[in-house]
XYZ file of C-alpha atoms in Angstrom:
272
model
C -20.892 -172.862 92.129
C -21.968 -170.847 90.207
C -24.466 -169.502 88.064
C -25.076 -168.451 85.086
C -22.014 -170.351 84.721
C -21.501 -174.177 84.091
C -17.526 -173.693 85.747
C -16.937 -171.710 87.371
C -12.553 -171.010 88.205
C -13.341 -169.809 92.021
C -15.662 -171.066 95.003
C -18.353 -169.114 93.735
C -19.362 -167.227 90.229
C -22.360 -165.340 89.445
C -22.879 -163.629 86.093
C -24.554 -160.576 85.737
C -24.812 -158.447 82.848
C -22.216 -156.237 83.888
C -19.840 -159.073 84.739
C -19.307 -161.669 87.520
C -19.464 -161.449 91.296
C -17.119 -164.282 92.541
C -15.965 -164.856 95.832
C -12.063 -166.788 95.759
C -9.720 -169.890 97.999
C -9.134 -167.098 99.985
C -13.093 -165.801 100.918
C -12.493 -162.229 99.941
C -15.288 -161.135 96.780
C -14.664 -159.651 93.924
C -17.642 -156.835 92.033
C -16.336 -157.426 88.356
C -13.160 -158.093 89.380
C -11.179 -161.548 88.991
C -8.133 -160.822 91.810
C -9.938 -158.955 94.696
C -6.596 -157.501 97.076
C -9.461 -157.224 99.748
C -12.491 -158.282 101.301
C -14.259 -156.841 99.259
C -12.947 -155.590 96.190
C -15.488 -152.970 94.081
C -12.638 -151.790 91.851
C -13.328 -152.721 88.675
C -12.609 -150.259 85.197
C -16.877 -149.901 85.602
C -17.824 -146.557 86.399
C -20.271 -147.041 88.689
C -18.931 -148.581 91.140
C -20.067 -146.853 94.760
C -21.087 -148.770 97.882
C -24.663 -148.113 100.571
C -24.227 -147.294 103.618
C -27.409 -146.854 105.684
C -28.048 -145.447 109.349
C -28.952 -147.059 112.002
C -30.073 -146.392 115.606
C -27.341 -149.022 117.296
C -25.224 -147.633 120.546
C -21.817 -147.503 118.634
C -20.854 -150.826 121.099
C -23.600 -151.554 119.891
C -22.439 -151.877 116.177
C -18.926 -152.142 117.612
C -15.400 -151.284 116.215
C -14.817 -150.743 113.007
C -19.294 -149.881 111.670
C -20.216 -147.401 109.831
C -22.964 -145.701 109.101
C -24.615 -142.347 107.256
C -26.364 -139.959 108.792
C -29.345 -137.724 107.232
C -28.579 -134.567 109.237
C -27.524 -131.061 107.894
C -23.915 -130.104 108.839
C -21.647 -127.090 106.436
C -22.088 -127.447 102.942
C -23.462 -130.661 102.972
C -27.263 -132.918 104.477
C -25.280 -135.417 105.689
C -22.842 -137.216 106.704
C -20.487 -140.558 107.746
C -19.289 -141.818 110.783
C -17.867 -144.711 112.069
C -17.730 -146.288 115.631
C -14.449 -146.831 117.180
C -16.419 -148.997 120.322
C -17.569 -146.754 122.833
C -18.955 -143.400 120.443
C -19.546 -143.074 116.852
C -17.034 -140.597 114.976
C -18.098 -138.183 112.430
C -15.915 -138.386 109.021
C -15.461 -134.018 108.164
C -18.412 -134.051 105.765
C -17.528 -131.298 103.460
C -13.869 -130.714 102.528
C -11.135 -130.366 105.470
C -12.712 -130.500 108.976
C -13.422 -126.444 109.946
C -14.196 -125.218 113.543
C -17.667 -122.345 113.959
C -18.172 -120.362 117.393
C -20.033 -117.749 117.668
C -21.039 -115.544 120.267
C -22.191 -112.396 122.060
C -22.095 -110.812 125.324
C -25.122 -109.755 127.304
C -23.196 -109.003 131.330
C -20.880 -106.303 131.863
C -18.234 -108.796 132.969
C -14.505 -108.030 131.584
C -10.752 -108.557 133.988
C -8.692 -106.177 134.038
C -5.110 -108.140 133.722
C -2.606 -105.612 133.410
C -2.056 -102.590 135.934
C -2.730 -101.406 138.425
C -6.332 -101.467 139.927
C -5.988 -105.949 137.781
C -9.480 -108.075 138.378
C -12.826 -108.618 137.833
C -14.089 -105.331 136.926
C -18.243 -104.963 135.390
C -16.878 -102.133 133.042
C -14.499 -101.076 131.192
C -11.996 -99.129 133.054
C -10.582 -96.086 131.689
C -6.863 -96.926 130.347
C -6.715 -99.984 131.253
C -5.514 -103.028 129.417
C -9.115 -106.011 130.371
C -10.051 -109.078 128.739
C -13.842 -108.852 128.098
C -15.461 -112.324 129.349
C -18.608 -113.915 130.760
C -20.134 -114.816 126.462
C -22.726 -115.960 125.990
C -22.196 -119.234 123.581
C -24.755 -119.334 120.239
C -22.068 -122.124 118.854
C -18.813 -124.772 119.207
C -19.350 -127.165 115.877
C -16.629 -129.295 113.656
C -18.051 -129.099 110.032
C -21.245 -128.533 111.576
C -21.169 -131.214 114.554
C -21.608 -130.214 117.865
C -18.561 -132.370 118.879
C -19.107 -131.395 123.004
C -15.035 -131.084 123.797
C -14.870 -127.254 124.176
C -12.805 -125.896 121.984
C -14.069 -121.613 123.330
C -15.175 -121.156 126.937
C -17.087 -118.429 126.889
C -16.471 -117.470 130.732
C -12.580 -116.613 130.210
C -13.180 -115.999 126.114
C -10.909 -117.431 125.543
C -10.964 -120.784 121.988
C -7.872 -123.050 122.360
C -7.164 -124.366 118.220
C -8.098 -128.113 118.602
C -5.329 -128.287 115.208
C -3.684 -126.383 113.902
C -4.270 -124.388 110.785
C -5.729 -120.666 109.702
C -8.264 -119.481 111.953
C -10.677 -116.508 110.783
C -11.940 -114.409 114.512
C -13.517 -111.326 114.468
C -15.146 -109.518 117.985
C -16.729 -106.617 118.108
C -18.584 -104.073 120.980
C -20.284 -101.208 121.518
C -20.911 -99.773 124.153
C -23.782 -97.529 125.404
C -24.328 -93.656 124.172
C -21.767 -91.749 126.466
C -19.892 -87.680 127.175
C -16.295 -88.321 125.205
C -13.869 -85.680 128.061
C -10.352 -87.301 127.873
C -7.702 -84.981 126.790
C -5.434 -86.701 124.462
C -5.194 -89.499 122.971
C -9.251 -90.698 123.019
C -9.449 -93.591 121.937
C -10.905 -97.299 121.203
C -8.900 -100.256 120.741
C -10.220 -104.369 119.740
C -7.056 -106.431 120.459
C -6.908 -110.253 119.543
C -4.398 -111.436 121.907
C -2.136 -114.877 121.529
C -0.566 -117.298 123.567
C 1.166 -120.772 122.059
C 0.551 -123.252 124.699
C 3.169 -122.267 127.705
C 0.597 -118.907 127.754
C 3.583 -116.683 125.892
C 2.277 -113.802 124.145
C 3.038 -114.628 120.495
C 1.156 -112.071 119.256
C -1.495 -109.245 119.283
C -2.861 -107.483 116.356
C -4.992 -104.553 116.558
C -7.251 -102.376 115.869
C -7.830 -98.531 116.333
C -11.015 -95.880 116.865
C -10.388 -92.004 117.426
C -12.558 -90.061 119.001
C -12.281 -85.304 119.655
C -11.330 -84.692 122.600
C -14.498 -83.475 123.794
C -17.920 -83.601 123.258
C -18.940 -81.301 125.491
C -22.310 -82.752 126.366
C -23.583 -84.944 123.111
C -23.514 -88.535 124.466
C -21.412 -90.147 121.493
C -22.019 -93.766 120.720
C -18.476 -95.103 121.075
C -16.716 -98.478 120.087
C -14.100 -101.062 118.505
C -13.825 -104.486 116.505
C -11.201 -106.293 114.692
C -10.947 -108.662 112.307
C -7.659 -111.026 112.037
C -6.578 -114.919 110.425
C -3.871 -116.103 112.133
C -1.769 -119.001 112.168
C -2.394 -121.000 114.792
C -0.637 -124.323 116.272
C -1.890 -127.003 117.645
C -3.134 -125.966 121.786
C -2.930 -122.014 121.053
C -4.856 -119.480 122.257
C -6.857 -117.443 120.586
C -8.711 -113.756 123.375
C -9.736 -110.638 122.720
C -9.098 -107.786 124.342
C -9.889 -104.545 124.493
C -7.858 -100.967 126.179
C -10.269 -97.379 125.830
C -9.372 -94.192 126.682
C -12.448 -91.998 126.615
C -13.052 -90.364 129.833
C -11.055 -88.548 132.247
C -10.673 -90.353 135.463
C -8.843 -93.813 135.622
C -11.377 -95.344 137.305
C -14.646 -94.850 135.822
C -16.288 -97.638 134.012
C -17.630 -97.891 130.906
C -20.793 -99.425 130.489
C -21.533 -102.057 127.240
C -23.966 -101.475 125.144
C -26.789 -103.593 127.320
C -28.588 -105.359 124.688
C -26.342 -107.567 123.094
C -25.791 -106.627 118.962
C -22.965 -105.400 118.419
C -20.950 -107.574 120.974
C -20.597 -110.052 119.132
C -17.506 -113.252 118.060
C -16.904 -116.011 115.040
C -14.341 -117.764 115.078
C -14.081 -119.446 111.549
C -11.338 -122.441 110.920
C -10.436 -121.677 106.851
């Protein structure tokens, strides 16, 4: 069949002002391509050879494996992105360069867990001179390239992040304690520490920030806190978790309380 062609050399040839659209003897379609290599070949020498993909409300199962759709929804750096059906779910293509995890959380509770030395276990505040994980966060975001995947990369109960793939991750967390009298003797300080463990649970890195204070503030209360920012390489399955060590009170059993609004108690993890 020829449209605008008296003697077609293929089963179907359509002549346009830009060139021919053909269907060859194997059923392949060539758009301005004389010898298509795949089921539909758009790879002519021209510059305007794009494919338009529309949206659909069909489920991934109804659309079937291999179906494509465009999702007109904002993500990181873009106003929309492509998804394909795996037969069960719509799976997002990463819309802007490489995939990027973004986790954000804040902390309005007093919960911690002492995990080294004496008095191990859950606490309601930071105990003096004890290593304590900061637990019970409120998760604000846990997305992959702006798309909520339903996969919990961050566990707000434990404060632990698990890397879904190898790469460099930028992580920062801050904490502020309620104004208090600083009354310890020597080594008055607060520490904010990021801990990295591999998938077997072995500690591979600890990065810390140390803030020092005058040895005694007398009767004057003062703000106390710390923050730690790192860029670390994580293998798939590695775990990243914040913890603290403080020495601001003379009595080891004293618990320092977090500033209650949670404004200064926050963490962010971004894949680079």
